């Protein structure tokens, strides 16, 4: 196997769909022997990017899909194109937090090609900019991705597919076989969400989401109309990638802003959901204020964002910092 194309994509619903659609339309000549697929997440992209291209001098094209590119990654990409004159890079994204960084990277065109639109999902960016004549299967997937990212539709079957894919991928965030298999199924035009295995995982995911929502309701604390729930490392492992979905579901019920603060390995993750488009602004303000005592990365959208924090504080001490910050900035 000689790797000539590397595709790194967000391991969530719209990331997987964007990877499948991109390969299906533009990289079939590389499938299966000349392509490397790697799912990632914005907080660990630097590590995954380094691993994916290390010692691979045969790469012709590197694709980054739905990964909320930040300053550090942008600098890394500049290094890559400078160091490897044979590599071209394509970035497709819709995260509002990436806007300024991606504008700067556009100056490196044609070595780095950027596709960005202020739309609901990354697959919709592809549909607007480069994919023409979508067939029925692909049209459904675009709608599914939009619903996964908080959009709405009157089509019941689209909502059902989106709910399945979003929940299963969230509850299995490290299952490489499952996530890669979903991308490969999209490339082949297979409705993977109807398989027996996928439906079994969906039943488990629904039960876990229900229990997580109960845990949030039991422990939520209100500070200046911001609802805060704290989860320790053991629970983070159990509920894996469901915290974002649970936060979005919870604010539909309470109609107030929501924060989940949790331990995850050697970091603290803050999930932010708001009813008034303050989520990304919250992350910007917090990062600016505490950059001197913590290493903070963040990304997302106006209504839904997250921060990854490395700080020499206990979970409880950090929660106190967050509460005091809310009192200072939002009361």
GROMACS .gro file of C-alpha atoms in nm:
model
  331
    1UNK     CA    1   0.000   0.000   0.000
    2UNK     CA    2   0.135   0.341  -0.103
    3UNK     CA    3  -0.051   0.626   0.068
    4UNK     CA    4  -0.112   0.914  -0.173
    5UNK     CA    5  -0.418   1.072  -0.010
    6UNK     CA    6  -0.487   1.131   0.361
    7UNK     CA    7  -0.836   1.223   0.482
    8UNK     CA    8  -0.873   1.342   0.842
    9UNK     CA    9  -1.231   1.408   0.948
   10UNK     CA   10  -1.428   1.488   1.260
   11UNK     CA   11  -1.560   1.165   1.408
   12UNK     CA   12  -1.917   1.293   1.445
   13UNK     CA   13  -2.226   1.281   1.224
   14UNK     CA   14  -2.151   1.564   0.980
   15UNK     CA   15  -1.779   1.486   0.982
   16UNK     CA   16  -1.837   1.126   0.877
   17UNK     CA   17  -2.089   1.228   0.612
   18UNK     CA   18  -1.855   1.494   0.470
   19UNK     CA   19  -1.572   1.238   0.449
   20UNK     CA   20  -1.791   0.986   0.269
   21UNK     CA   21  -1.920   1.243   0.021
   22UNK     CA   22  -1.577   1.393  -0.049
   23UNK     CA   23  -1.416   1.055  -0.118
   24UNK     CA   24  -1.717   0.946  -0.323
   25UNK     CA   25  -1.685   1.245  -0.555
   26UNK     CA   26  -1.315   1.331  -0.565
   27UNK     CA   27  -1.094   1.048  -0.436
   28UNK     CA   28  -1.229   0.725  -0.584
   29UNK     CA   29  -0.909   0.682  -0.785
   30UNK     CA   30  -0.722   0.645  -0.454
   31UNK     CA   31  -0.960   0.383  -0.307
   32UNK     CA   32  -0.880   0.140  -0.153
   33UNK     CA   33  -0.501   0.102  -0.170
   34UNK     CA   34  -0.374   0.459  -0.187
   35UNK     CA   35  -0.583   0.636   0.076
   36UNK     CA   36  -0.556   0.671   0.454
   37UNK     CA   37  -0.866   0.755   0.661
   38UNK     CA   38  -0.833   0.898   1.011
   39UNK     CA   39  -1.111   1.031   1.231
   40UNK     CA   40  -1.017   1.296   1.483
   41UNK     CA   41  -1.154   1.574   1.704
   42UNK     CA   42  -1.047   1.940   1.717
   43UNK     CA   43  -0.879   1.903   2.056
   44UNK     CA   44  -0.652   1.621   1.940
   45UNK     CA   45  -0.606   1.717   1.575
   46UNK     CA   46  -0.245   1.826   1.621
   47UNK     CA   47  -0.148   1.478   1.744
   48UNK     CA   48  -0.349   1.293   1.478
   49UNK     CA   49  -0.217   1.514   1.199
   50UNK     CA   50   0.141   1.452   1.304
   51UNK     CA   51   0.088   1.074   1.319
   52UNK     CA   52  -0.095   1.059   0.987
   53UNK     CA   53   0.171   1.225   0.774
   54UNK     CA   54   0.484   1.119   0.962
   55UNK     CA   55   0.728   0.937   0.732
   56UNK     CA   56   0.482   0.949   0.441
   57UNK     CA   57   0.672   1.110   0.155
   58UNK     CA   58   0.429   0.984  -0.108
   59UNK     CA   59   0.131   1.201  -0.004
   60UNK     CA   60  -0.016   1.411  -0.283
   61UNK     CA   61  -0.321   1.550  -0.105
   62UNK     CA   62  -0.428   1.604   0.256
   63UNK     CA   63  -0.798   1.666   0.328
   64UNK     CA   64  -0.922   1.812   0.659
   65UNK     CA   65  -1.298   1.797   0.710
   66UNK     CA   66  -1.513   1.960   0.980
   67UNK     CA   67  -1.229   2.007   1.229
   68UNK     CA   68  -1.264   2.369   1.352
   69UNK     CA   69  -0.910   2.468   1.253
   70UNK     CA   70  -0.732   2.682   1.512
   71UNK     CA   71  -0.415   2.890   1.512
   72UNK     CA   72  -0.183   2.603   1.613
   73UNK     CA   73  -0.310   2.376   1.337
   74UNK     CA   74  -0.287   2.659   1.084
   75UNK     CA   75   0.078   2.705   1.173
   76UNK     CA   76   0.133   2.331   1.140
   77UNK     CA   77  -0.022   2.334   0.792
   78UNK     CA   78   0.207   2.618   0.687
   79UNK     CA   79   0.503   2.408   0.796
   80UNK     CA   80   0.374   2.106   0.603
   81UNK     CA   81   0.341   2.287   0.269
   82UNK     CA   82   0.679   2.455   0.319
   83UNK     CA   83   0.850   2.126   0.408
   84UNK     CA   84   0.672   1.908   0.150
   85UNK     CA   85   0.643   2.075  -0.192
   86UNK     CA   86   0.447   1.779  -0.333
   87UNK     CA   87   0.154   1.802  -0.086
   88UNK     CA   88  -0.161   2.003  -0.152
   89UNK     CA   89  -0.413   2.059   0.128
   90UNK     CA   90  -0.791   2.100   0.116
   91UNK     CA   91  -0.984   2.227   0.421
   92UNK     CA   92  -1.365   2.208   0.436
   93UNK     CA   93  -1.536   2.355   0.741
   94UNK     CA   94  -1.836   2.548   0.870
   95UNK     CA   95  -1.729   2.638   1.225
   96UNK     CA   96  -1.763   3.007   1.299
   97UNK     CA   97  -1.459   2.990   1.527
   98UNK     CA   98  -1.238   2.903   1.227
   99UNK     CA   99  -1.325   3.208   1.014
  100UNK     CA  100  -1.024   3.434   1.070
  101UNK     CA  101  -0.769   3.151   1.066
  102UNK     CA  102  -0.902   3.009   0.740
  103UNK     CA  103  -0.897   3.352   0.575
  104UNK     CA  104  -0.525   3.373   0.648
  105UNK     CA  105  -0.465   3.023   0.508
  106UNK     CA  106  -0.638   3.120   0.184
  107UNK     CA  107  -0.334   3.335   0.111
  108UNK     CA  108  -0.145   3.009   0.051
  109UNK     CA  109  -0.370   2.911  -0.239
  110UNK     CA  110  -0.336   2.698  -0.449
  111UNK     CA  111  -0.126   2.486  -0.211
  112UNK     CA  112  -0.399   2.518   0.053
  113UNK     CA  113  -0.756   2.534  -0.072
  114UNK     CA  114  -1.020   2.647   0.178
  115UNK     CA  115  -1.394   2.581   0.146
  116UNK     CA  116  -1.589   2.757   0.420
  117UNK     CA  117  -1.946   2.881   0.442
  118UNK     CA  118  -2.162   3.002   0.727
  119UNK     CA  119  -2.407   2.714   0.690
  120UNK     CA  120  -2.547   2.438   0.910
  121UNK     CA  121  -2.300   2.160   0.831
  122UNK     CA  122  -1.977   2.073   0.650
  123UNK     CA  123  -2.154   1.850   0.393
  124UNK     CA  124  -2.367   2.153   0.303
  125UNK     CA  125  -2.044   2.346   0.238
  126UNK     CA  126  -1.948   2.073  -0.009
  127UNK     CA  127  -2.291   2.086  -0.173
  128UNK     CA  128  -2.274   2.464  -0.214
  129UNK     CA  129  -1.916   2.483  -0.342
  130UNK     CA  130  -1.801   2.172  -0.525
  131UNK     CA  131  -2.050   1.884  -0.546
  132UNK     CA  132  -2.303   1.910  -0.826
  133UNK     CA  133  -2.591   1.684  -0.930
  134UNK     CA  134  -2.646   1.517  -0.593
  135UNK     CA  135  -2.840   1.192  -0.621
  136UNK     CA  136  -3.123   1.105  -0.381
  137UNK     CA  137  -2.895   0.916  -0.139
  138UNK     CA  138  -2.659   1.213  -0.117
  139UNK     CA  139  -2.940   1.466  -0.079
  140UNK     CA  140  -3.074   1.275   0.221
  141UNK     CA  141  -2.727   1.269   0.377
  142UNK     CA  142  -2.691   1.649   0.343
  143UNK     CA  143  -3.025   1.693   0.520
  144UNK     CA  144  -2.922   1.442   0.788
  145UNK     CA  145  -2.596   1.630   0.853
  146UNK     CA  146  -2.788   1.957   0.890
  147UNK     CA  147  -3.024   1.802   1.145
  148UNK     CA  148  -2.729   1.651   1.333
  149UNK     CA  149  -2.588   2.004   1.361
  150UNK     CA  150  -2.908   2.148   1.505
  151UNK     CA  151  -3.110   2.215   1.192
  152UNK     CA  152  -3.474   2.126   1.146
  153UNK     CA  153  -3.678   1.939   0.886
  154UNK     CA  154  -4.035   1.823   0.836
  155UNK     CA  155  -3.914   1.492   0.695
  156UNK     CA  156  -3.957   1.231   0.965
  157UNK     CA  157  -3.725   0.975   0.805
  158UNK     CA  158  -3.443   1.232   0.791
  159UNK     CA  159  -3.487   1.311   1.161
  160UNK     CA  160  -3.481   0.939   1.245
  161UNK     CA  161  -3.162   0.875   1.046
  162UNK     CA  162  -2.993   1.181   1.199
  163UNK     CA  163  -3.088   1.072   1.551
  164UNK     CA  164  -2.947   0.725   1.489
  165UNK     CA  165  -2.615   0.834   1.339
  166UNK     CA  166  -2.558   1.119   1.585
  167UNK     CA  167  -2.624   0.906   1.894
  168UNK     CA  168  -2.433   0.596   1.787
  169UNK     CA  169  -2.122   0.789   1.683
  170UNK     CA  170  -2.139   0.991   2.006
  171UNK     CA  171  -2.158   0.686   2.230
  172UNK     CA  172  -1.879   0.506   2.036
  173UNK     CA  173  -1.628   0.794   1.994
  174UNK     CA  174  -1.320   0.567   1.983
  175UNK     CA  175  -1.465   0.281   1.774
  176UNK     CA  176  -1.243   0.308   1.467
  177UNK     CA  177  -1.406   0.015   1.289
  178UNK     CA  178  -1.755   0.163   1.331
  179UNK     CA  179  -1.660   0.519   1.231
  180UNK     CA  180  -1.442   0.423   0.937
  181UNK     CA  181  -1.705   0.167   0.833
  182UNK     CA  182  -1.969   0.442   0.818
  183UNK     CA  183  -1.749   0.649   0.584
  184UNK     CA  184  -1.679   0.350   0.360
  185UNK     CA  185  -2.051   0.265   0.348
  186UNK     CA  186  -2.134   0.618   0.231
  187UNK     CA  187  -1.869   0.591  -0.042
  188UNK     CA  188  -2.041   0.270  -0.162
  189UNK     CA  189  -2.394   0.410  -0.126
  190UNK     CA  190  -2.494   0.173   0.157
  191UNK     CA  191  -2.752   0.273   0.420
  192UNK     CA  192  -2.538   0.159   0.713
  193UNK     CA  193  -2.779   0.304   0.969
  194UNK     CA  194  -3.027   0.024   0.893
  195UNK     CA  195  -2.792  -0.261   0.985
  196UNK     CA  196  -2.870  -0.486   1.281
  197UNK     CA  197  -2.546  -0.391   1.458
  198UNK     CA  198  -2.616  -0.020   1.420
  199UNK     CA  199  -2.969  -0.053   1.555
  200UNK     CA  200  -2.844  -0.246   1.858
  201UNK     CA  201  -2.594   0.028   1.933
  202UNK     CA  202  -2.867   0.289   1.887
  203UNK     CA  203  -3.083   0.124   2.153
  204UNK     CA  204  -2.790   0.133   2.395
  205UNK     CA  205  -2.717   0.497   2.308
  206UNK     CA  206  -3.076   0.607   2.371
  207UNK     CA  207  -3.070   0.443   2.714
  208UNK     CA  208  -2.739   0.609   2.803
  209UNK     CA  209  -2.864   0.950   2.689
  210UNK     CA  210  -3.176   0.910   2.903
  211UNK     CA  211  -2.969   0.826   3.213
  212UNK     CA  212  -2.730   1.116   3.146
  213UNK     CA  213  -3.019   1.362   3.122
  214UNK     CA  214  -3.143   1.234   3.459
  215UNK     CA  215  -2.796   1.284   3.610
  216UNK     CA  216  -2.784   1.640   3.479
  217UNK     CA  217  -3.127   1.718   3.620
  218UNK     CA  218  -3.030   1.578   3.961
  219UNK     CA  219  -2.713   1.784   4.004
  220UNK     CA  220  -2.763   2.100   3.800
  221UNK     CA  221  -2.686   2.427   3.979
  222UNK     CA  222  -2.813   2.766   3.862
  223UNK     CA  223  -2.574   3.063   3.861
  224UNK     CA  224  -2.713   3.384   3.712
  225UNK     CA  225  -2.947   3.188   3.481
  226UNK     CA  226  -2.661   2.963   3.366
  227UNK     CA  227  -2.718   2.598   3.457
  228UNK     CA  228  -2.402   2.411   3.556
  229UNK     CA  229  -2.349   2.036   3.598
  230UNK     CA  230  -2.019   1.874   3.698
  231UNK     CA  231  -1.901   1.524   3.601
  232UNK     CA  232  -1.589   1.343   3.717
  233UNK     CA  233  -1.359   1.128   3.505
  234UNK     CA  234  -1.537   0.796   3.566
  235UNK     CA  235  -1.865   0.936   3.436
  236UNK     CA  236  -1.693   1.098   3.139
  237UNK     CA  237  -1.583   0.752   3.029
  238UNK     CA  238  -1.934   0.608   3.069
  239UNK     CA  239  -2.113   0.879   2.875
  240UNK     CA  240  -1.832   0.941   2.625
  241UNK     CA  241  -1.946   1.179   2.350
  242UNK     CA  242  -2.304   1.226   2.472
  243UNK     CA  243  -2.248   1.544   2.675
  244UNK     CA  244  -2.300   1.780   2.383
  245UNK     CA  245  -2.621   1.609   2.275
  246UNK     CA  246  -2.749   1.596   2.633
  247UNK     CA  247  -2.674   1.968   2.683
  248UNK     CA  248  -2.867   2.059   2.369
  249UNK     CA  249  -3.160   1.844   2.478
  250UNK     CA  250  -3.157   1.987   2.829
  251UNK     CA  251  -3.176   2.354   2.723
  252UNK     CA  252  -3.482   2.276   2.510
  253UNK     CA  253  -3.653   2.186   2.836
  254UNK     CA  254  -3.523   2.462   3.065
  255UNK     CA  255  -3.480   2.739   2.804
  256UNK     CA  256  -3.170   2.869   2.981
  257UNK     CA  257  -2.798   2.849   2.908
  258UNK     CA  258  -2.618   2.527   3.000
  259UNK     CA  259  -2.261   2.439   3.098
  260UNK     CA  260  -2.122   2.092   3.161
  261UNK     CA  261  -1.783   2.080   3.330
  262UNK     CA  262  -1.610   1.742   3.326
  263UNK     CA  263  -1.278   1.569   3.375
  264UNK     CA  264  -1.139   1.376   3.081
  265UNK     CA  265  -0.796   1.216   3.111
  266UNK     CA  266  -0.548   1.496   3.175
  267UNK     CA  267  -0.777   1.782   3.087
  268UNK     CA  268  -1.105   1.951   3.172
  269UNK     CA  269  -1.373   1.990   2.906
  270UNK     CA  270  -1.636   2.261   2.916
  271UNK     CA  271  -1.946   2.210   2.699
  272UNK     CA  272  -2.143   2.529   2.635
  273UNK     CA  273  -2.498   2.555   2.500
  274UNK     CA  274  -2.691   2.881   2.493
  275UNK     CA  275  -3.033   3.006   2.393
  276UNK     CA  276  -2.909   3.353   2.294
  277UNK     CA  277  -2.605   3.283   2.072
  278UNK     CA  278  -2.351   3.346   2.350
  279UNK     CA  279  -2.167   3.012   2.348
  280UNK     CA  280  -1.872   3.109   2.131
  281UNK     CA  281  -1.850   3.452   2.293
  282UNK     CA  282  -1.841   3.283   2.634
  283UNK     CA  283  -1.542   3.074   2.522
  284UNK     CA  284  -1.360   3.375   2.378
  285UNK     CA  285  -1.406   3.580   2.697
  286UNK     CA  286  -1.305   3.293   2.924
  287UNK     CA  287  -1.000   3.205   2.718
  288UNK     CA  288  -0.887   3.566   2.709
  289UNK     CA  289  -0.921   3.609   3.086
  290UNK     CA  290  -0.749   3.286   3.193
  291UNK     CA  291  -0.491   3.229   2.919
  292UNK     CA  292  -0.214   3.312   3.167
  293UNK     CA  293  -0.299   3.023   3.403
  294UNK     CA  294  -0.429   2.756   3.163
  295UNK     CA  295  -0.378   2.617   2.813
  296UNK     CA  296  -0.719   2.664   2.648
  297UNK     CA  297  -0.845   2.565   2.306
  298UNK     CA  298  -1.202   2.624   2.193
  299UNK     CA  299  -1.424   2.607   1.890
  300UNK     CA  300  -1.780   2.581   1.771
  301UNK     CA  301  -2.071   2.805   1.686
  302UNK     CA  302  -2.267   3.092   1.839
  303UNK     CA  303  -2.514   2.862   2.011
  304UNK     CA  304  -2.295   2.556   2.072
  305UNK     CA  305  -1.925   2.549   2.157
  306UNK     CA  306  -1.671   2.372   2.375
  307UNK     CA  307  -1.339   2.436   2.547
  308UNK     CA  308  -1.056   2.200   2.633
  309UNK     CA  309  -0.854   2.323   2.931
  310UNK     CA  310  -0.525   2.204   3.074
  311UNK     CA  311  -0.483   2.366   3.414
  312UNK     CA  312  -0.314   2.289   3.744
  313UNK     CA  313  -0.642   2.292   3.937
  314UNK     CA  314  -0.882   2.031   4.070
  315UNK     CA  315  -1.220   1.989   3.902
  316UNK     CA  316  -1.395   2.155   4.197
  317UNK     CA  317  -1.153   2.450   4.200
  318UNK     CA  318  -1.197   2.496   3.827
  319UNK     CA  319  -1.576   2.486   3.866
  320UNK     CA  320  -1.545   2.767   4.120
  321UNK     CA  321  -1.345   2.971   3.868
  322UNK     CA  322  -1.620   2.921   3.608
  323UNK     CA  323  -1.896   3.021   3.850
  324UNK     CA  324  -1.711   3.336   3.955
  325UNK     CA  325  -1.650   3.419   3.589
  326UNK     CA  326  -2.023   3.393   3.518
  327UNK     CA  327  -2.107   3.612   3.815
  328UNK     CA  328  -1.858   3.872   3.695
  329UNK     CA  329  -1.950   3.874   3.326
  330UNK     CA  330  -2.313   3.766   3.301
  331UNK     CA  331  -2.504   3.850   3.620
   0.00000   0.00000   0.00000
